[in-house]
GROMACS .gro file of N, CA and C in nm:
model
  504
    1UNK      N    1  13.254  10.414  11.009
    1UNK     CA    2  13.165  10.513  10.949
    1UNK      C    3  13.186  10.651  11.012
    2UNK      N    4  13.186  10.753  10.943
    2UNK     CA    5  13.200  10.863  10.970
    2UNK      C    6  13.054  10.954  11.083
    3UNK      N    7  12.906  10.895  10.958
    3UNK     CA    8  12.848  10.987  11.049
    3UNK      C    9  12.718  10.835  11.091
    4UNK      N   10  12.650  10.794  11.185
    4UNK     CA   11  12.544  10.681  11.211
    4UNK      C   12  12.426  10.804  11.199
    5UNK      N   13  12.327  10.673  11.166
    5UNK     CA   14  12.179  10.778  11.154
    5UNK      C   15  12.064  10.665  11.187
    6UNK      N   16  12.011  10.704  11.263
    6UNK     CA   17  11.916  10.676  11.369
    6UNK      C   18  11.749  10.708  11.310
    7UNK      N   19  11.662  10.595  11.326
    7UNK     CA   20  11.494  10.662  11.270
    7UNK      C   21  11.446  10.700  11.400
    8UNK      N   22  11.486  10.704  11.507
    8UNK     CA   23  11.455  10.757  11.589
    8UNK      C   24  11.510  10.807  11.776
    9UNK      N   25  11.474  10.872  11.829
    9UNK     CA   26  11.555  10.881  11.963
    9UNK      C   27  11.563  10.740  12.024
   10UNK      N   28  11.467  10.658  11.996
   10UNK     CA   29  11.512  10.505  12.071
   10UNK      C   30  11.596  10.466  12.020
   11UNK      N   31  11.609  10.421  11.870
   11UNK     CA   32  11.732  10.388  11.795
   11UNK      C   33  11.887  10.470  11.815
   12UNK      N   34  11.855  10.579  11.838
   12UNK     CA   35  11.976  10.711  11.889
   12UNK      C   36  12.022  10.617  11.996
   13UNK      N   37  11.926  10.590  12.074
   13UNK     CA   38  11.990  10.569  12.251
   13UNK      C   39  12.073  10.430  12.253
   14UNK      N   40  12.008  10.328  12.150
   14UNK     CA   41  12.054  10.190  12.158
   14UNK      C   42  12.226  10.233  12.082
   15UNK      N   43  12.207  10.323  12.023
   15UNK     CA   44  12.349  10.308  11.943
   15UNK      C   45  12.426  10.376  12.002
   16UNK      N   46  12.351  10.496  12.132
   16UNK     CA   47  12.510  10.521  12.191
   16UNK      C   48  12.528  10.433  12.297
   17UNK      N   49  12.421  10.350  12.304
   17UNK     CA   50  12.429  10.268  12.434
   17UNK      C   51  12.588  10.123  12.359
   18UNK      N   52  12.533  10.074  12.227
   18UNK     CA   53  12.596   9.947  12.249
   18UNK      C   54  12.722  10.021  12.159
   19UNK      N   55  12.710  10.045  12.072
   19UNK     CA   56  12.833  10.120  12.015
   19UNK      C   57  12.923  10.217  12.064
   20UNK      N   58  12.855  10.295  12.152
   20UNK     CA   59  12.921  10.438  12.225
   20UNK      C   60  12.982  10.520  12.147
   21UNK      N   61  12.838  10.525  12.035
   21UNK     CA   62  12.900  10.667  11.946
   21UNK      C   63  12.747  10.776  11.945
   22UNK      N   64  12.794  10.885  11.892
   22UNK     CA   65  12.693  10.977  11.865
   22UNK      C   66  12.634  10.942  11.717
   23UNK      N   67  12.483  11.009  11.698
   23UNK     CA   68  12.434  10.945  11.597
   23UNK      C   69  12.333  11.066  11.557
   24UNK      N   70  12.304  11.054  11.422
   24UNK     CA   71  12.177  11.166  11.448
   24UNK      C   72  12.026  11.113  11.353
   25UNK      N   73  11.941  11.154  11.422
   25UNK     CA   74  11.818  11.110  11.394
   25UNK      C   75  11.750  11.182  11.308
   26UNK      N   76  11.727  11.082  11.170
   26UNK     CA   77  11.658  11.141  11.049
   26UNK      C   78  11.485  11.028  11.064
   27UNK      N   79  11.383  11.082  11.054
   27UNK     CA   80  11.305  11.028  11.083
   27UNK      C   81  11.291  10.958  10.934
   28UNK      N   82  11.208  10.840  10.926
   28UNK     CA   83  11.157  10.839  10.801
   28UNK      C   84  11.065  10.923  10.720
   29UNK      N   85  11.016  10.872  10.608
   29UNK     CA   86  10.932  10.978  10.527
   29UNK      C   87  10.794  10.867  10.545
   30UNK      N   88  10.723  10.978  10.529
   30UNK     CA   89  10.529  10.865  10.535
   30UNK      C   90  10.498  10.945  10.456
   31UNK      N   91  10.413  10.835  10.383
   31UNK     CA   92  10.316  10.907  10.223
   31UNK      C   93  10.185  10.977  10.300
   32UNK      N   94  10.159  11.126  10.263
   32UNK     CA   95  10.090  11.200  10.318
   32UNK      C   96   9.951  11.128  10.202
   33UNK      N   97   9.828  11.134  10.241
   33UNK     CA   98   9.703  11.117  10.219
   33UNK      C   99   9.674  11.184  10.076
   34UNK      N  100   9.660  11.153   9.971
   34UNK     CA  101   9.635  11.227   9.831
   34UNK      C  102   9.452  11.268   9.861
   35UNK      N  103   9.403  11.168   9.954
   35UNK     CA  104   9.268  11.188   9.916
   35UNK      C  105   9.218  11.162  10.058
   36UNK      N  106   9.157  11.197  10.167
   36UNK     CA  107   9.095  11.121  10.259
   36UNK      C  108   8.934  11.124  10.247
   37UNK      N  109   8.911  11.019  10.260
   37UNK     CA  110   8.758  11.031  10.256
   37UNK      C  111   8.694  11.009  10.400
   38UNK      N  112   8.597  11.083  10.363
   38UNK     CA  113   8.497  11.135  10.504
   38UNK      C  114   8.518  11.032  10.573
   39UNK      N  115   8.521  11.022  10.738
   39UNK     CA  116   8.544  10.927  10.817
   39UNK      C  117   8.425  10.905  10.886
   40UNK      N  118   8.422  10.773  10.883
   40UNK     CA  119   8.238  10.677  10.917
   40UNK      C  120   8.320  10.594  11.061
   41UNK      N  121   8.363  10.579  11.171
   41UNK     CA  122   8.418  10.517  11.277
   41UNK      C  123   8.291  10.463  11.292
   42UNK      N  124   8.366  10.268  11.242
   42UNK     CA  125   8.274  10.183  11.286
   42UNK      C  126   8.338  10.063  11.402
   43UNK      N  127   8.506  10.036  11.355
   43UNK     CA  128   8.569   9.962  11.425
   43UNK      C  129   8.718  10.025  11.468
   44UNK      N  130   8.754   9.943  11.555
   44UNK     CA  131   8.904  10.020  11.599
   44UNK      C  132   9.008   9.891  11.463
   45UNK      N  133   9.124   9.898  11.450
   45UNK     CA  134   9.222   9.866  11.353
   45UNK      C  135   9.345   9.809  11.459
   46UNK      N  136   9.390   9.719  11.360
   46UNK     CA  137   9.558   9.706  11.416
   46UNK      C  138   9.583   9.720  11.284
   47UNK      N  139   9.736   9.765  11.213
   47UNK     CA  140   9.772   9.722  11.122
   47UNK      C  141   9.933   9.686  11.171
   48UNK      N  142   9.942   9.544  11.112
   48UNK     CA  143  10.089   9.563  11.173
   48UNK      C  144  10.132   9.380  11.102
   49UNK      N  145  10.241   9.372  11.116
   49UNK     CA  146  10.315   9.232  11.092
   49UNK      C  147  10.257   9.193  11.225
   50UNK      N  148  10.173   9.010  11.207
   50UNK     CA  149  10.148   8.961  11.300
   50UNK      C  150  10.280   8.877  11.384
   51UNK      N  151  10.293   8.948  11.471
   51UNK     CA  152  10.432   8.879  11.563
   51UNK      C  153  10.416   8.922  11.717
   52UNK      N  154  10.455   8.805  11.776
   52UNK     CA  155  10.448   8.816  11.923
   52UNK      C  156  10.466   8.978  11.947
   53UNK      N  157  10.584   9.077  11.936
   53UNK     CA  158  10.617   9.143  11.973
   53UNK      C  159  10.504   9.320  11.974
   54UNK      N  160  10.426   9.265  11.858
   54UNK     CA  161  10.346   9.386  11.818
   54UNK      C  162  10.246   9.370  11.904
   55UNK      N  163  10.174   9.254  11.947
   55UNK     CA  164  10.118   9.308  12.041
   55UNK      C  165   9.956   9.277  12.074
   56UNK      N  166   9.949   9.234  11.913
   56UNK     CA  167   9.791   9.251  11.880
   56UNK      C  168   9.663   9.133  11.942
   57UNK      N  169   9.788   9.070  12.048
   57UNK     CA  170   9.678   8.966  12.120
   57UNK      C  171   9.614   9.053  12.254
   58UNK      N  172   9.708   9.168  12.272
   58UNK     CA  173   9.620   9.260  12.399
   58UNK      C  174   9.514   9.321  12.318
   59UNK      N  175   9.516   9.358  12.172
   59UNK     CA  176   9.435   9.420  12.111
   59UNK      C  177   9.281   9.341  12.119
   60UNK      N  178   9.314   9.191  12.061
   60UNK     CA  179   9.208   9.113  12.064
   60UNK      C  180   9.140   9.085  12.205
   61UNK      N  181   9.196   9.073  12.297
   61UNK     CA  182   9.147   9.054  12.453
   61UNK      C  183   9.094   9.140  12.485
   62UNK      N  184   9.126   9.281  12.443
   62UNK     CA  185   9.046   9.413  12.480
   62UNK      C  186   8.900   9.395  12.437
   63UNK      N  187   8.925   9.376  12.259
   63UNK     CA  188   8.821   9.403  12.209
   63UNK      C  189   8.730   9.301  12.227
   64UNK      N  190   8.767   9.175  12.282
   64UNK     CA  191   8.703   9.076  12.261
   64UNK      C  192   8.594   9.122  12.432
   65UNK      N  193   8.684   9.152  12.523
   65UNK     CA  194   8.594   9.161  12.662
   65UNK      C  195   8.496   9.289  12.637
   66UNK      N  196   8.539   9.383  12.511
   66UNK     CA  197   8.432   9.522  12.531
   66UNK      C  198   8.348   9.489  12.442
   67UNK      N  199   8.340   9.377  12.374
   67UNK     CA  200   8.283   9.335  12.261
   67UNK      C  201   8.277   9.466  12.155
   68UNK      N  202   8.383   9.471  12.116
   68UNK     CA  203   8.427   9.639  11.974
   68UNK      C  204   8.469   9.506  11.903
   69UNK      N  205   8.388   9.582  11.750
   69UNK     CA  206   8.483   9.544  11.629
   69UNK      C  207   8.585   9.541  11.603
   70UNK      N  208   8.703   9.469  11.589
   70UNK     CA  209   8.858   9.522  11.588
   70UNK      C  210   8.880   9.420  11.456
   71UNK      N  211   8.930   9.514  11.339
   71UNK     CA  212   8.972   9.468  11.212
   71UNK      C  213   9.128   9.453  11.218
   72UNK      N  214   9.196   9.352  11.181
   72UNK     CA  215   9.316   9.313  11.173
   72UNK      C  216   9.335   9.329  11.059
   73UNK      N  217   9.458   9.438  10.976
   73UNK     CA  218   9.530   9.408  10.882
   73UNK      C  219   9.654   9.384  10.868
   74UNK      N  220   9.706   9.277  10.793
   74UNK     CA  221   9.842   9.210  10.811
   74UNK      C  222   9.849   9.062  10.810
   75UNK      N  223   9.977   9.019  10.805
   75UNK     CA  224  10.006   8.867  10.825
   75UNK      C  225  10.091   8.869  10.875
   76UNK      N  226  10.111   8.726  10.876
   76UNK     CA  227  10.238   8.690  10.980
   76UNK      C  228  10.227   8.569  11.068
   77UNK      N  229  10.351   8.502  11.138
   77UNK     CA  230  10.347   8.364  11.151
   77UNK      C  231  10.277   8.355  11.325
   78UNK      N  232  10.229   8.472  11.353
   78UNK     CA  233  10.126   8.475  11.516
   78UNK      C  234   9.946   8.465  11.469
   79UNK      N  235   9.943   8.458  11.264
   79UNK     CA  236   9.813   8.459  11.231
   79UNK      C  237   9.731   8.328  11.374
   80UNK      N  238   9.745   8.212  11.335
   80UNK     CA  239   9.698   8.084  11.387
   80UNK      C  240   9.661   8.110  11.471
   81UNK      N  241   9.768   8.168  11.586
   81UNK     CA  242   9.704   8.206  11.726
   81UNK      C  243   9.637   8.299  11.771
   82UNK      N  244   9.618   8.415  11.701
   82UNK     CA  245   9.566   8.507  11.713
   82UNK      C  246   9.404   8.469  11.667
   83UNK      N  247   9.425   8.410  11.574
   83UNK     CA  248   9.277   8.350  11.517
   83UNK      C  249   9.187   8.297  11.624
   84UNK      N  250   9.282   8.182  11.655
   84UNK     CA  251   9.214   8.074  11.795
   84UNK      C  252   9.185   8.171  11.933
   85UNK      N  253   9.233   8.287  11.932
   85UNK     CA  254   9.170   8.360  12.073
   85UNK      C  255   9.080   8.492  12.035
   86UNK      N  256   9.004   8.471  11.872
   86UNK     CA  257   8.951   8.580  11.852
   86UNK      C  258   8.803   8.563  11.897
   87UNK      N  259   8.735   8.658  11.914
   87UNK     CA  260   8.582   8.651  11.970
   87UNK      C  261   8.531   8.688  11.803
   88UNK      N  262   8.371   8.695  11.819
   88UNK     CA  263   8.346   8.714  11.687
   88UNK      C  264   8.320   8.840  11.673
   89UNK      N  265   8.398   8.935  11.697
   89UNK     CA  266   8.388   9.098  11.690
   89UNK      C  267   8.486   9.110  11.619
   90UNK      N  268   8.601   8.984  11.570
   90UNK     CA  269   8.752   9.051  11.553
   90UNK      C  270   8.739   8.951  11.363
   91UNK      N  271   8.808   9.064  11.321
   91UNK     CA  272   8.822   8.996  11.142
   91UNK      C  273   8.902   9.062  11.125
   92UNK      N  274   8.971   8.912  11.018
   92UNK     CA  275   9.125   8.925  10.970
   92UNK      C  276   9.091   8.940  10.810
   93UNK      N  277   9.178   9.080  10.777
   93UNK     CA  278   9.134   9.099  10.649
   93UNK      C  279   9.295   9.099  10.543
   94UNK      N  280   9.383   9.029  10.639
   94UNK     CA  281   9.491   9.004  10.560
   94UNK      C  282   9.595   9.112  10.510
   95UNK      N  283   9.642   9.087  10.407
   95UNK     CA  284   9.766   9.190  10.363
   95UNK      C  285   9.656   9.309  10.292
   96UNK      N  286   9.609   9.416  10.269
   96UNK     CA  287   9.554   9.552  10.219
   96UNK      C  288   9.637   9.597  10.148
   97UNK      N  289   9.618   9.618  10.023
   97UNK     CA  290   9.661   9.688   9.937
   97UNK      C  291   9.699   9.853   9.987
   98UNK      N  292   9.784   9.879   9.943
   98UNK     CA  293   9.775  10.095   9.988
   98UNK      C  294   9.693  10.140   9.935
   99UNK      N  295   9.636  10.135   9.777
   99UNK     CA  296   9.600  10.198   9.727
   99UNK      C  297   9.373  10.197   9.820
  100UNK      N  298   9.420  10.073   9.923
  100UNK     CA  299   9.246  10.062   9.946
  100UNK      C  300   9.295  10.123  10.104
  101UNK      N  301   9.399  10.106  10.142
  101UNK     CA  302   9.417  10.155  10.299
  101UNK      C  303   9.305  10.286  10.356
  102UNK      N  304   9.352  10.374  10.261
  102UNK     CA  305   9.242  10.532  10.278
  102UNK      C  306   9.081  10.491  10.348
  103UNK      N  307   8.982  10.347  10.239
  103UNK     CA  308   8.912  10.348  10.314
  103UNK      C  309   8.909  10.254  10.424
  104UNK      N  310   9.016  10.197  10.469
  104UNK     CA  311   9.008  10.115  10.610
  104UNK      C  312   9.052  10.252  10.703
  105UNK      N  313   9.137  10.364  10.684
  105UNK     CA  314   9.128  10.431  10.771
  105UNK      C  315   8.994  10.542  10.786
  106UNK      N  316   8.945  10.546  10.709
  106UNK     CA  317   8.844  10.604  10.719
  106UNK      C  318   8.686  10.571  10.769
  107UNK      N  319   8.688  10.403  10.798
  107UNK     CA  320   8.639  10.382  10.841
  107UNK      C  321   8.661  10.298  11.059
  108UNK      N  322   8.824  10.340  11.087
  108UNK     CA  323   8.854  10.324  11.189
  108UNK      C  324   8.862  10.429  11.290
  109UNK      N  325   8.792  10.376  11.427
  109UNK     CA  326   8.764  10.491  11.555
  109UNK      C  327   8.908  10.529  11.601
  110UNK      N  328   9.010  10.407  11.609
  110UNK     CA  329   9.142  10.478  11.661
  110UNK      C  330   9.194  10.337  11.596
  111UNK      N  331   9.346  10.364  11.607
  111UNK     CA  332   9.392  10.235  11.546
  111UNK      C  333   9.465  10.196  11.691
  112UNK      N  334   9.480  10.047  11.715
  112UNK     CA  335   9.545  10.018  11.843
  112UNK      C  336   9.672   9.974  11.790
  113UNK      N  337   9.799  10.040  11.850
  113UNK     CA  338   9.920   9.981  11.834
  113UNK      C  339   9.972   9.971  11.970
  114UNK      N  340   9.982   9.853  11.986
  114UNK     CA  341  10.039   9.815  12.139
  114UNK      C  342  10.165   9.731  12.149
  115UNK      N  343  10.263   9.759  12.017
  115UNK     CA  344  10.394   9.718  12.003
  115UNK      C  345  10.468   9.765  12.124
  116UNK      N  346  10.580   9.688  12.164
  116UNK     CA  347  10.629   9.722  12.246
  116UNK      C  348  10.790   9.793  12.166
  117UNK      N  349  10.850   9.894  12.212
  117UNK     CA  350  10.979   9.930  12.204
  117UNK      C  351  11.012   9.919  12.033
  118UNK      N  352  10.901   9.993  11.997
  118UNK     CA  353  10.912  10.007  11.821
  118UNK      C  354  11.005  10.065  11.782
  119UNK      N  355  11.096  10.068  11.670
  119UNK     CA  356  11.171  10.148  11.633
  119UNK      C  357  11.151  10.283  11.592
  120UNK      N  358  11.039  10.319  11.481
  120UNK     CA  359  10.986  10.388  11.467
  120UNK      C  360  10.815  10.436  11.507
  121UNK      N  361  10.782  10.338  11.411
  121UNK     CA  362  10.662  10.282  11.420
  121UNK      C  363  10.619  10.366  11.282
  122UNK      N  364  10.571  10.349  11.152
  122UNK     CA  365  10.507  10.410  11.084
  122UNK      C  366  10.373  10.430  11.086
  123UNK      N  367  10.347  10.324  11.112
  123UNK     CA  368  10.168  10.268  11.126
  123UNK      C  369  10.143  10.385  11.187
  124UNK      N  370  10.111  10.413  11.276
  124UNK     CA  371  10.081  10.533  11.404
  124UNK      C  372  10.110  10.664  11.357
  125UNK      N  373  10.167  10.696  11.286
  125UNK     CA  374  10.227  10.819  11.157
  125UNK      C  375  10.105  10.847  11.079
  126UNK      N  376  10.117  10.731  10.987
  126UNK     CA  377  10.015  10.749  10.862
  126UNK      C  378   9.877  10.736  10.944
  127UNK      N  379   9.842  10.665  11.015
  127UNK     CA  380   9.754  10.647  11.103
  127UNK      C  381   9.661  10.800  11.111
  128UNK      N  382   9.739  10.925  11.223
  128UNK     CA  383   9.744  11.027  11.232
  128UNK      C  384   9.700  11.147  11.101
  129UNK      N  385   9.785  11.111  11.020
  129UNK     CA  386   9.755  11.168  10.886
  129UNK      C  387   9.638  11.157  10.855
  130UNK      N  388   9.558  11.031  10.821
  130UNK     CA  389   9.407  11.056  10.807
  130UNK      C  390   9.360  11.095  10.882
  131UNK      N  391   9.374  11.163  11.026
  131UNK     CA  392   9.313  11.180  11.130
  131UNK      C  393   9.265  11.084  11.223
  132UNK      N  394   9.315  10.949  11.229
  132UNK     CA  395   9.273  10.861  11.306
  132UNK      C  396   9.344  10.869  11.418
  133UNK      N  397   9.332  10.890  11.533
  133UNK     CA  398   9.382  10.867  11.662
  133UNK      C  399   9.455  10.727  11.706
  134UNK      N  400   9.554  10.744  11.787
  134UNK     CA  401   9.620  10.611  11.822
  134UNK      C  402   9.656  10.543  11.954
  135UNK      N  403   9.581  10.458  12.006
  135UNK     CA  404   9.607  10.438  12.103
  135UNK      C  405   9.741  10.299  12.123
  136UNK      N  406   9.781  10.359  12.167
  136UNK     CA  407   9.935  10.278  12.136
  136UNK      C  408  10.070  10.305  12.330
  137UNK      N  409  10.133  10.190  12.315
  137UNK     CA  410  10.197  10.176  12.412
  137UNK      C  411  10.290  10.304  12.423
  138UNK      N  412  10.321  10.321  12.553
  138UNK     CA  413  10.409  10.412  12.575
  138UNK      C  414  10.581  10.416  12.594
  139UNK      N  415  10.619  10.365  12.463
  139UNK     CA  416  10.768  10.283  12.442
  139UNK      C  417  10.769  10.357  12.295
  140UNK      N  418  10.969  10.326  12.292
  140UNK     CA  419  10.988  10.339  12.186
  140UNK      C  420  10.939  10.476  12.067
  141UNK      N  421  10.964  10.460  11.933
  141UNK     CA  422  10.941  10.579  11.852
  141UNK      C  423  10.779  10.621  11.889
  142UNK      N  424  10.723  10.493  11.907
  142UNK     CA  425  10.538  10.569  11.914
  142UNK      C  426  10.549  10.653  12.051
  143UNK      N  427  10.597  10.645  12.146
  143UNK     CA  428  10.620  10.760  12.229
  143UNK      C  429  10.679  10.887  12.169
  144UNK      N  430  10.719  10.849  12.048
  144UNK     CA  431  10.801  10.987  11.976
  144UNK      C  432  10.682  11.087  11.904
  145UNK      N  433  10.584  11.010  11.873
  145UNK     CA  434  10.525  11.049  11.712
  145UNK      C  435  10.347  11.110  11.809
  146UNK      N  436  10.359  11.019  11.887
  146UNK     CA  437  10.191  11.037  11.941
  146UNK      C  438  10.230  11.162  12.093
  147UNK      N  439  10.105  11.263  12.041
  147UNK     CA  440  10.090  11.348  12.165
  147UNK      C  441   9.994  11.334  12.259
  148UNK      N  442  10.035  11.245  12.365
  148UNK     CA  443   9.916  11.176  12.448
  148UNK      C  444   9.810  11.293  12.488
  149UNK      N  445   9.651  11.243  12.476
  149UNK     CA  446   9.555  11.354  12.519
  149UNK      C  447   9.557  11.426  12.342
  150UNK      N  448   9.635  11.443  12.268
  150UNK     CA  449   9.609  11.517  12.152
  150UNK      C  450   9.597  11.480  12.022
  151UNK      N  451   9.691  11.358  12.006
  151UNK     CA  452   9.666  11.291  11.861
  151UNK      C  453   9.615  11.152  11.906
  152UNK      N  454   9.653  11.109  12.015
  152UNK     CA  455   9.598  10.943  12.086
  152UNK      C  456   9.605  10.918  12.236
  153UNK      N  457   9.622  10.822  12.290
  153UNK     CA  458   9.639  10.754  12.408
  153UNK      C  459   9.759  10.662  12.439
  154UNK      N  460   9.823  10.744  12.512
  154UNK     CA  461   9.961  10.601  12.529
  154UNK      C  462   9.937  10.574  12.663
  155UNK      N  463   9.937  10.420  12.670
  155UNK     CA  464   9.974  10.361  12.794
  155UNK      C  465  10.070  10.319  12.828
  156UNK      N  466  10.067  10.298  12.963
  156UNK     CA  467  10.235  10.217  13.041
  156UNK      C  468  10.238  10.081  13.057
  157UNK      N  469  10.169  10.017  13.101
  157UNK     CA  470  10.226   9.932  13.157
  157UNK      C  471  10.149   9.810  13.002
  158UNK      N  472  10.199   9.715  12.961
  158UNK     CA  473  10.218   9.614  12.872
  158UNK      C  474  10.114   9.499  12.867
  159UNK      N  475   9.996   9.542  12.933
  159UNK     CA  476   9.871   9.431  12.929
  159UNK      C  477   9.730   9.498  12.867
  160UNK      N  478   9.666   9.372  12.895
  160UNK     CA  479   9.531   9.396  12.837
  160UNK      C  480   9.429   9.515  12.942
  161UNK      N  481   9.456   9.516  13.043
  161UNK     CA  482   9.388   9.614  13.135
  161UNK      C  483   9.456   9.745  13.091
  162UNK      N  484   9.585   9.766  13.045
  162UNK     CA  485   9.590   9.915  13.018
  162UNK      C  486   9.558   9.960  12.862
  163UNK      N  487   9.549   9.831  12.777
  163UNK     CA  488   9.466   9.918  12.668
  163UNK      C  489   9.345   9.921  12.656
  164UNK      N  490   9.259   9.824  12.764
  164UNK     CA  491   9.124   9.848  12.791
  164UNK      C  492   9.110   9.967  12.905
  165UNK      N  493   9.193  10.023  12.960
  165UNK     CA  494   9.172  10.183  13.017
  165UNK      C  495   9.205  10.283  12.912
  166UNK      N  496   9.294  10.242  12.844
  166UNK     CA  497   9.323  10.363  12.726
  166UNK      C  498   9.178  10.382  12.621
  167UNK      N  499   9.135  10.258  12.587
  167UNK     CA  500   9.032  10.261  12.464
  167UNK      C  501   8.874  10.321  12.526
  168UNK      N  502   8.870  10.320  12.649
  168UNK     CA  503   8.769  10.393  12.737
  168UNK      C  504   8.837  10.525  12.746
   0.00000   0.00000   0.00000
């Protein structure tokens, strides 16, 4: 190939890392908000494919010890277990249509993304766009997209104690 293209500086780095070529980074596109409606923050959000890697069992441990509402949207084959360690603050509301997303963000305090070493991360993008804040790990593209202190909270280190310091 003549020219590689990258969704983000992490993806940049892996490809000059294993390939040892130069690459250039076109971000993706996110559907900007046609409509946002007034924001009512009643619960914090994950939205994400349920899989070990995203994360969303530090989400539930958080929310489950601060006792916060935390709405899950998504599926995926970590549903089962995630279920069996939920407290009754946490509801799974499955795959969400786009066209209803507007009012799940409008009714979320921050959305938690605690993926580790995302490629991009869109979630945390569109997230932003309605104005929802993101508290999300400090890896990968969501280190790209979030301005810690200004649009969310990124943490370091990969457990349940640092997104229960971030969500305080």
């Amino acid at each position: 190939p003549d020219v590689l293209i990258a969704n983000s500086k992490t993806v940049q780095a892996r490809i000059k890392k294993y390939y040892r070529r130069d690459s250039v980074v076109i971000y993706p596109p996110v559907s900007i908000p046609k409509k946002i409606f007034k924001r009512r923050p009643q619960y914090f959000v994950c939205v994400s494919r349920l899989a070990k890697q995203k994360g969303i069992d530090l989400a539930i441990h958080a929310c489950n010890k601060m006792k916060e509402r935390l709405v899950i949207v998504g599926s995926g084959g970590q549903e089962g277990y995630l279920r069996s360690i939920a407290g009754p603050t946490i509801e799974f509301w499955g795959q969400v249509p786009d066209k209803d997303m507007p009012r799940v963000w409008a009714g979320a305090k921050a959305l938690i993304y605690p993926s580790i070493e995302e490629d991009f991360g869109i979630v945390p993008v569109e997230a932003m766009a309605y104005g929802v804040p993101v508290i999300g790990h400090n890896s990968g593209g969501t280190a790209e997209t979030i301005r810690d202190g200004t649009t969310g909270i990124l943490f370091n280190d990969w457990s349940v104690q640092s997104v229960l310091m971030a969500i305080r």
